[in-house]
XYZ file of C-alpha atoms in Angstrom:
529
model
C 199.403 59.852 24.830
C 198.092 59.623 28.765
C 199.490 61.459 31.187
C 198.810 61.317 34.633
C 199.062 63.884 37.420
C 198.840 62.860 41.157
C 198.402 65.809 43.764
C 198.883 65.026 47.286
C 197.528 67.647 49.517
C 197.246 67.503 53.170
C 195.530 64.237 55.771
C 197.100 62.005 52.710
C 193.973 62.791 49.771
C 194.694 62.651 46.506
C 193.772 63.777 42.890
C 194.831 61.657 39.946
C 193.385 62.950 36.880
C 194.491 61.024 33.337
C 195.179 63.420 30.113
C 195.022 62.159 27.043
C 195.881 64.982 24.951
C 197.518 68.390 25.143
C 194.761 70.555 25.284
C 193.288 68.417 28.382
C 197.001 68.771 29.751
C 196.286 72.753 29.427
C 193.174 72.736 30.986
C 194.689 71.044 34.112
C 198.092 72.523 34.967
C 196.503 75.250 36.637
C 194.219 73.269 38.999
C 198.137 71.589 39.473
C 199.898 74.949 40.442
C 196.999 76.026 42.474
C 196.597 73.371 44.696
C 200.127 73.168 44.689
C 199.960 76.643 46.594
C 197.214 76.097 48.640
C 198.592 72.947 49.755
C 201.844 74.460 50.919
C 200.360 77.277 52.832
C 197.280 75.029 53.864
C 199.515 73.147 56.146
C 201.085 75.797 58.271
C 198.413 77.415 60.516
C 198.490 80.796 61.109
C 199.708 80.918 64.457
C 202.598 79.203 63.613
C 205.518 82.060 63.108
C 207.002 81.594 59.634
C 210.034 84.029 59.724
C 213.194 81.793 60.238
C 211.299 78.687 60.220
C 213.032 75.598 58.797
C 210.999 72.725 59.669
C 207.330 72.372 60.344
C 206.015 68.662 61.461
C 201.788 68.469 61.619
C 202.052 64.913 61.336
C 199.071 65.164 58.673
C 199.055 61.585 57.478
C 202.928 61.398 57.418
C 206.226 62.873 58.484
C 206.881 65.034 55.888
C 208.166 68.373 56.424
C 205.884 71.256 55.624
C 207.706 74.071 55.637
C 208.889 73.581 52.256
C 212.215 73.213 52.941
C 212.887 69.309 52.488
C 213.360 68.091 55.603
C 211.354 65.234 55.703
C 211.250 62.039 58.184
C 210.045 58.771 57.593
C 208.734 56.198 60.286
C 210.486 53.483 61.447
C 207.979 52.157 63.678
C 206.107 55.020 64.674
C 202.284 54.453 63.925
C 199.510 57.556 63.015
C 196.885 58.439 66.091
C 194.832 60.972 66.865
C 196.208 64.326 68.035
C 194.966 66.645 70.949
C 191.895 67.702 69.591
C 190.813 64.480 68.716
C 191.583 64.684 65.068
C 192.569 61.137 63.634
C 196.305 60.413 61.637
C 197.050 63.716 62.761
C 200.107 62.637 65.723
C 202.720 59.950 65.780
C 202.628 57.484 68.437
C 205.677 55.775 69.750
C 206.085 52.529 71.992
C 209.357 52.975 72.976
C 211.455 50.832 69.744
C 210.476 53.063 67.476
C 211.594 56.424 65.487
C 211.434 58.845 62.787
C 214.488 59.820 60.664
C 215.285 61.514 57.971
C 218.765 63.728 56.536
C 219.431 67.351 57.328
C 219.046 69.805 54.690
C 221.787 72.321 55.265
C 219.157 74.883 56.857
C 219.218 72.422 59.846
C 222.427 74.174 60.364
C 222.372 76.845 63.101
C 226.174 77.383 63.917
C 226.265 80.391 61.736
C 223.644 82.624 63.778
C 224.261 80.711 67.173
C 220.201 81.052 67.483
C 218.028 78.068 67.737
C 214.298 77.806 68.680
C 212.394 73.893 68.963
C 208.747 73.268 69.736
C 206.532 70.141 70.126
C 203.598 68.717 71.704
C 204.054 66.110 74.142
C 201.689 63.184 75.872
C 204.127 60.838 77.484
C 202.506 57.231 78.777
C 205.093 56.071 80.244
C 208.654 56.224 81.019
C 211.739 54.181 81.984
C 213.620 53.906 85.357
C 216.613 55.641 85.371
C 216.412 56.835 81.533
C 216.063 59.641 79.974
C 213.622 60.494 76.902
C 214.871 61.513 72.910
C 212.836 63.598 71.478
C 214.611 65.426 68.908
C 217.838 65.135 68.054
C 220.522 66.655 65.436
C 223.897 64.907 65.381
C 226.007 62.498 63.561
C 225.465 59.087 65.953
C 226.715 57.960 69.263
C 227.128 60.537 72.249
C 227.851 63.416 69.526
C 225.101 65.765 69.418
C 225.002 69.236 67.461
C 222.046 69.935 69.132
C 219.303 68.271 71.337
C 215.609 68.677 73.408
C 215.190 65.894 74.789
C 213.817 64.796 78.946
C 215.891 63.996 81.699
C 215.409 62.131 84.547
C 217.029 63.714 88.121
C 218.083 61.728 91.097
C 216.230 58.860 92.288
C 213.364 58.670 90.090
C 210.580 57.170 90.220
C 209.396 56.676 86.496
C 206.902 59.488 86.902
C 208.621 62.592 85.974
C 210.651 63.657 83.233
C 212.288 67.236 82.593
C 212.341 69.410 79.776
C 216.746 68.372 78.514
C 218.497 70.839 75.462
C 222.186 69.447 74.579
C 224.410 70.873 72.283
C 228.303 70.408 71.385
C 230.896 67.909 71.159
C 230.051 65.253 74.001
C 227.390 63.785 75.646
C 226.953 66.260 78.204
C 227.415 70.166 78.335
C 230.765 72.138 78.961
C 229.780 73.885 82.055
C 226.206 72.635 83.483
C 223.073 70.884 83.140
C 220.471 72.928 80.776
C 217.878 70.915 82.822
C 214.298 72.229 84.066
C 212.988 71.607 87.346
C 209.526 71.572 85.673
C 208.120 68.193 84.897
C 206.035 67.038 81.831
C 202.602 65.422 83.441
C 201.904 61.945 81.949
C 198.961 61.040 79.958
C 198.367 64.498 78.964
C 199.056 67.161 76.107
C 201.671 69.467 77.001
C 203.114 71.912 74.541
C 207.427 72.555 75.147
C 209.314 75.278 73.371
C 213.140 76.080 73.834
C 214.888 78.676 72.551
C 218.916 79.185 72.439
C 220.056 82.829 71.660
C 223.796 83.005 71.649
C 224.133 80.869 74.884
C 221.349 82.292 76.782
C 218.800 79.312 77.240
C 214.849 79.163 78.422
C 212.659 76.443 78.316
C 208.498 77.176 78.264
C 205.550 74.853 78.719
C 201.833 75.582 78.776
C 203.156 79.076 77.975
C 205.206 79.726 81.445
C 208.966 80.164 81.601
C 210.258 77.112 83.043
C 213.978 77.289 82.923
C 216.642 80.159 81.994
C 220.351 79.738 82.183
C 223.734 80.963 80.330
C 225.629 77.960 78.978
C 229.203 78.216 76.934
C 228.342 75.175 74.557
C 227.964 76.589 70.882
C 226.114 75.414 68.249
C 228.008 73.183 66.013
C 228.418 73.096 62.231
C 226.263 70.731 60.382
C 228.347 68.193 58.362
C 226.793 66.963 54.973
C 224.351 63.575 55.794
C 223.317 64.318 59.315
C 220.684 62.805 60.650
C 217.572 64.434 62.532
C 215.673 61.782 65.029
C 212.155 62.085 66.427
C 211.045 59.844 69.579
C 214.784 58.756 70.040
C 218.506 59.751 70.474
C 220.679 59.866 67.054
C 222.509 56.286 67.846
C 218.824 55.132 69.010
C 219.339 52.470 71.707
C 215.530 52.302 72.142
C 216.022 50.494 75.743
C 217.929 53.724 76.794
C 215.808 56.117 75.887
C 213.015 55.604 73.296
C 209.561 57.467 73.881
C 206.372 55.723 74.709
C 204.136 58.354 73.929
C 202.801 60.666 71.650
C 203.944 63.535 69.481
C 202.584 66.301 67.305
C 203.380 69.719 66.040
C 207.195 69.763 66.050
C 208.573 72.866 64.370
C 212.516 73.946 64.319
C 213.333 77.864 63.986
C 216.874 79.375 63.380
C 216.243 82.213 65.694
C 214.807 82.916 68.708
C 210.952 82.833 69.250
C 209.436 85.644 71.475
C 207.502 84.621 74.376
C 204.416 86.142 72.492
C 204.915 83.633 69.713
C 205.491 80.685 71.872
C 202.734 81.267 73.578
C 200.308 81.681 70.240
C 201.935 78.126 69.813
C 201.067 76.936 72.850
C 197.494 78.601 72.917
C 197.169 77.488 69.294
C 195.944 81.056 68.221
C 197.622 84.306 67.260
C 199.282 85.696 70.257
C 197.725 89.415 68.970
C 194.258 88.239 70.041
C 195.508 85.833 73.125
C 195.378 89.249 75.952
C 191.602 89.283 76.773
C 190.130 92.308 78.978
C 186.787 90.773 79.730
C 183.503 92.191 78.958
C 183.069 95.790 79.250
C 181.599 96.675 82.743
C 178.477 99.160 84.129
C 178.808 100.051 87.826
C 176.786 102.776 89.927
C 178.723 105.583 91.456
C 180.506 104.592 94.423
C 180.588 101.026 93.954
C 183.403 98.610 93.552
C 184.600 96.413 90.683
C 187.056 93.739 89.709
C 188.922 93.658 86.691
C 190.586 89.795 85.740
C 192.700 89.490 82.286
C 192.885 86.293 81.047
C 195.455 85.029 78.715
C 198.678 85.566 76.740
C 201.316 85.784 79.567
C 200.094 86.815 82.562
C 201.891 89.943 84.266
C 198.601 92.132 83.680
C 200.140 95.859 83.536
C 196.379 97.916 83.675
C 196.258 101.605 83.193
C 194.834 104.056 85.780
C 196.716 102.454 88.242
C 194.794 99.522 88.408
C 195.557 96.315 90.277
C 194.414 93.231 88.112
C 192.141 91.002 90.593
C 192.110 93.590 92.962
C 188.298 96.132 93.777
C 188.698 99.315 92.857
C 186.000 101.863 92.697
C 185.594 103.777 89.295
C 185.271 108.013 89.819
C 184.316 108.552 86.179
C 183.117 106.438 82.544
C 186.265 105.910 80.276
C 188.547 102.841 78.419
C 190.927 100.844 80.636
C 193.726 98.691 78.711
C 195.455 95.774 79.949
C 198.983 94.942 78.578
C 201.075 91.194 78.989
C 203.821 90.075 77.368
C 206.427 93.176 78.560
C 209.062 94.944 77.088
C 209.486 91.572 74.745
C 205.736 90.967 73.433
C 203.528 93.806 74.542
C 199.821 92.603 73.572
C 196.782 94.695 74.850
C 193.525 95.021 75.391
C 190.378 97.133 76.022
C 187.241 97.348 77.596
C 184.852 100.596 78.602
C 183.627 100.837 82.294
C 180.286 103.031 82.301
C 180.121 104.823 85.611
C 176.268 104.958 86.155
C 175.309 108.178 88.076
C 172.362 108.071 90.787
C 169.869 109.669 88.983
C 166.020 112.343 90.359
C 163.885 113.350 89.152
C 159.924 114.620 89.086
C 156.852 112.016 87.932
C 153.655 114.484 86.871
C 150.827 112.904 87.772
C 147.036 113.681 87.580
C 144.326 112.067 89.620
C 140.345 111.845 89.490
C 139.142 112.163 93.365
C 142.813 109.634 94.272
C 145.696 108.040 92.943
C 147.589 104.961 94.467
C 151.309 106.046 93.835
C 154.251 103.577 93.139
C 154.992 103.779 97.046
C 151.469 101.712 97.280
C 150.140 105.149 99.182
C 147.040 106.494 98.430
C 146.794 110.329 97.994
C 143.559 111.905 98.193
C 144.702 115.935 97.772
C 147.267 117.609 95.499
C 150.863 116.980 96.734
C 154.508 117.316 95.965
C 156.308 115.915 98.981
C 156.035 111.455 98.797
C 159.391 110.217 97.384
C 160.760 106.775 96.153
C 164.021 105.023 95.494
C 163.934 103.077 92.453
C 166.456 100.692 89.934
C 167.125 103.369 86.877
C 167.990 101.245 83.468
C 171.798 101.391 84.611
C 170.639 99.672 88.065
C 171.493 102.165 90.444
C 169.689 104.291 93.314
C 166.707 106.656 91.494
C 165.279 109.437 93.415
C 161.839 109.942 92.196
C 159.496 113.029 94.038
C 155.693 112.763 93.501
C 153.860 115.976 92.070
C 150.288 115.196 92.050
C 147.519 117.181 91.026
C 143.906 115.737 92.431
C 140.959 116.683 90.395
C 137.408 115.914 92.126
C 134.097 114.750 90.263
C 131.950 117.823 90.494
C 127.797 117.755 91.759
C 125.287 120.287 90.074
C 121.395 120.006 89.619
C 119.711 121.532 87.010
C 115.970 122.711 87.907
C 114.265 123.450 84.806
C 110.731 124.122 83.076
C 110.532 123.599 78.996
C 107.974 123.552 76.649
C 107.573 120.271 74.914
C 111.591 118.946 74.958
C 114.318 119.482 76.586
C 117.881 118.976 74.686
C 120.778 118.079 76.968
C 124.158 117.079 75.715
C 123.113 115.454 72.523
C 120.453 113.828 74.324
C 116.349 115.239 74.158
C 114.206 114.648 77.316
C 110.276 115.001 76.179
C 108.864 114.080 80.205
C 108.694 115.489 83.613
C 111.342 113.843 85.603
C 114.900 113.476 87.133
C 117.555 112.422 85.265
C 121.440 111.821 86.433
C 123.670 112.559 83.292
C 127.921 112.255 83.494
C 129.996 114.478 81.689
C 133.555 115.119 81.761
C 134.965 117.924 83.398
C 137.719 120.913 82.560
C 139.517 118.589 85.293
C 139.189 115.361 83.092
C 136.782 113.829 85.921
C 133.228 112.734 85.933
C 130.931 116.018 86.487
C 127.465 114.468 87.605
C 124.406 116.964 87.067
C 121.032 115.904 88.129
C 118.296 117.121 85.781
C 115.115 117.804 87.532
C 113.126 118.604 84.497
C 109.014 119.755 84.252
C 107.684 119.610 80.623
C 104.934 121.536 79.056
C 103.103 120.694 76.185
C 101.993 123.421 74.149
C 100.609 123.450 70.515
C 101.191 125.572 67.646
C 97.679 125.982 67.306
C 97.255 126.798 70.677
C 99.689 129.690 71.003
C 98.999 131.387 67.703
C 95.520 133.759 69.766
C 97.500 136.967 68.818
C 99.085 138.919 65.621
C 101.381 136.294 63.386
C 104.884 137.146 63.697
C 107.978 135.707 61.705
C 111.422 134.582 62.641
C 114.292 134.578 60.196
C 116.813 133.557 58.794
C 116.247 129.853 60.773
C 118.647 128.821 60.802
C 120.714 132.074 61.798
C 124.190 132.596 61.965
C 124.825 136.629 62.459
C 121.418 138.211 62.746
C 118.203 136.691 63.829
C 114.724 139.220 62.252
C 111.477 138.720 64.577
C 109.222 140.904 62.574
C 105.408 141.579 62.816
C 102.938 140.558 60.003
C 99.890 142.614 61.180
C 101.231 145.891 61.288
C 102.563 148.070 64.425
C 101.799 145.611 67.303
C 104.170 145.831 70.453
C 105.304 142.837 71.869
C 107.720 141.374 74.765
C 110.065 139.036 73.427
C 111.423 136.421 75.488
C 114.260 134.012 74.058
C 115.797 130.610 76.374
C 118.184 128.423 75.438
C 117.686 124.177 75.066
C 117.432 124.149 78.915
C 114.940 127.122 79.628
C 117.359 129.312 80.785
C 116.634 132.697 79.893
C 119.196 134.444 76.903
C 117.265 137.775 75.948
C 114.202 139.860 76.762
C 113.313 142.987 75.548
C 109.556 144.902 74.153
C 109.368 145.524 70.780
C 107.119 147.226 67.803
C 106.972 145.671 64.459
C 110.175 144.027 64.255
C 113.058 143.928 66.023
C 116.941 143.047 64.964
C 119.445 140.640 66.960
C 123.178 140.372 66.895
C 123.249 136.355 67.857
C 127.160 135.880 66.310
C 128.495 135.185 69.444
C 125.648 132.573 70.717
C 127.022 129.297 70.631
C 125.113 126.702 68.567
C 121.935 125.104 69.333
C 118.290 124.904 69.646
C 116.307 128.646 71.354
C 112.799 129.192 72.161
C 111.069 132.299 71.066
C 108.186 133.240 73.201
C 106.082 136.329 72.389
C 103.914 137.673 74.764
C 101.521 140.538 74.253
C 101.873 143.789 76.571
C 99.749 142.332 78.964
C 102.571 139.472 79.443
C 100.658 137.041 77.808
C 101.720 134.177 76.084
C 100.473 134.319 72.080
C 103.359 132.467 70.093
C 106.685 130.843 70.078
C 108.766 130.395 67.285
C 112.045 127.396 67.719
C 114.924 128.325 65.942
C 118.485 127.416 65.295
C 121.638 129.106 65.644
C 124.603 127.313 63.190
């Protein structure tokens, strides 16, 4: 046994898969009932409102109806084309002779809730003098309609302009006036046209603007069974009379009354929840003006605060604005935050060797606190900066000094007579320039030892420092210098004598000992840790 499934999903693609036993049968009904599904949802978009609808027309490939509910045409004539975004098979084109027919289901019928809502896109090429255009039609043939959009022509035409035309009842024309809209459809260019009929009261919308509104007393008839539905002509189709040459797309038929917030998702082709744009949220400094524009959904910008869409305004404090459109009928809104950016001071610290060139492109040579700038803070507005400086200076000293055999400086030993310009660092962070004017002796251990021997220890010392004698009670004057002859301690002692050196700071001292007589006889380095 083979059997054969054939899907048809949407833009006329197709599956046909061949079974040849039960259990392959199995294996593919589900693929069948699921794109079954997504094909019947895939061809309504989202924007489209689905509540009441009874006939959807995308033109996918065919004529069909998509809204499930069996009201499909069939072309007598009418050829595929692209649609108005360019997408190919996707619109019906007519030249004028030709139509697309098909039989009313009995939800074509809108008598019962006297509420009827049409839609279609539109790009007209040409038209016929004196005629007027069928578009769609409902009604059992000749001048009977139940119920009819079609364009009218008005006066003495001149083939140019055609106007948005709803019929409905027993004759050709209405009871009591012309349901007839002063706006016309452009040629050779998409234009999206709803109606909508809600117990007599009648308004006509294209490119999302109310175009007509009236009150008419001709009801919605009953459907009988067999009644036709035409697309691109009248019902009796006399195709010289009033046959479109044009295109169309996107025809759906609603039994009830659209909102303008859905008819204008239609038109837009989005959801009419997401049409009302704010703009961009906006930053402004203090004082300044700004301009709020809305864009979208349907006009009539209602902003809170009291604010006047397209009009300056100036901002006192940061905070959400909302926008509504739409009204009492479809109220849609939207947001955005306006950031009032205060003019800001404040103080810039700064610290200077001898001068500093300031952002003002001024010099300063002392310590001030008076210059001042304006400057762009990150929001863009007016910054009031104040300058406190402090100027440091390089500092001058000379050092006039007499060692024996080296001199240590700053991690740095001098062994001749000289001058020497060493740069240090100041308490101020600038250079401090000392000028070393240095006289060296040269002196031998040999040479010094003429006298008693005397020891130093511990060397190094960290606490205590012991000069003691080795020969016995001898008196002695005791001389100590730091590593740049400067003299730390003097004092005469006998035998030995005890110093408290904790609070020396670290380096290299000279130990002289002279006898009473002031005479040099030995020196002893040592080392404080």
């Amino acid at each position: 046994m083979i059997v054969t499934f054939q899907i048809k999903l949407q833009k006329h693609y197709h599956w046909i898969y061949n079974a040849t036993n039960i259990t392959e049968m199995n294996r593919f009904l589900p693929l069948v009932f699921l794109a079954c599904a997504i094909n019947g949802y895939a061809q309504i978009p989202e924007y489209i409102p689905t509540d009441g609808l009874v006939a959807w027309y995308p033109f996918n490939g065919n004529a069909n109806d998509e809204s499930g509910n069996g009201n499909d045409g069939e072309s007598q004539g009418a050829v595929l084309t692209s649609d108005r975004n360019g997408l190919p098979e996707s619109a019906f084109s007519f030249d004028g002779s030709s139509l697309i027919s098909g039989i009313c289901e009995s939800n074509m019928d809108m008598s019962i809730g006297q509420a009827l809502s049409i839609t279609y896109w539109i790009r007209p090429e040409s038209y016929a003098i004196h005629q007027g255009t069928g578009l769609f039609t409902v009604g059992g043939g000749g001048a009977y309609y139940d119920y009819a959009f079609h364009l009218a022509y008005q006066g003495s035409d001149d083939a140019e302009s055609r106007y948005p035309y709803f019929l409905a009842g027993q004759s050709l024309f209405e009871d009591n006036a012309f349901n007839i809209s002063q706006q016309p459809v452009p040629l050779l260019e998409w234009s999206p046209v709803t109606l909508t009929v809600c117990n007599g009261e009648i308004r006509m919308y294209m490119n999302c603007e109310l175009i007509f509104e009236n009150t008419s007393e001709d009801l919605l008839q009953p459907l009988s069974q067999g009644t036709e539905f035409h697309i691109g002509s009248s019902a009796w189709n006399e195709p010289a009379n009033d046959g479109l040459t044009g295109d169309l797309d996107d025809i759906g038929v609603w039994n009830r009354c659209l909102s303008p917030c859905e008819i204008c998702g239609i038109h837009n082709s989005m959801l009419a929840s997401a049409m009302v744009d704010a703009g961009p949220d906006v930053t402004v400094c203090q004082g300044d003006s700004v301009i709020l524009n809305a864009t979208g959904a349907l006009g009539a910008y209602t902003w809170s605060n009291g604010i006047v869409d397209g009009l300056a305004f100036a901002p006192d404090s940061s905070g959400y604005v909302y926008v509504e459109s739409g009204g009492d009928e479809c109220s849609i809104t939207d947001s955005l935050f306006i950031d009032v950016a205060v003019p800001s001071e404040g103080v810039d610290v700064q610290f200077g060797c001898d001068s500093l060139t300031w952002i003002d492109g001024v010099t300063y040579t002392e310590s001030t606190n008076g210059p001042t700038a304006m400057l762009a803070n990150e929001a863009g507005c007016d910054s009031l900066v104040t300058l406190d400086l402090t100027v440091n200076y390089t500092t001058y000293s000379t050092l006039d000094t007499t060692v024996i055999n080296v001199l240590e400086y700053y991690g740095e030993e001098y062994t001749e007579d000289g001058e020497y310009t060493v740069y240090l660092e100041n308490q101020a962070g600038c250079d401090s320039i000392v000028t070393v004017k240095l006289t060296v002796e040269y002196v031998g251990l040999e040479e010094l030892e003429v006298g008693p021997a005397w020891t130093v220890f511990p060397n190094p010392a960290q606490d205590q420092l012991h000069i003691q004698s080795l020969t016995g009670d001898v008196d002695a004057h005791i001389r100590i210098t730091n590593m740049w002859g400067q003299l730390i301690w003097e004092a005469r002692i006998t035998n030995q004598g005890l110093l408290d050196v904790i609070n020396w700071p670290p380096g290299a001292y000279l130990i002289q000992i002279l006898s009473a007589e002031k005479a040099l006889q030995q020196q002893v380095k040592f080392f404080i840790e």
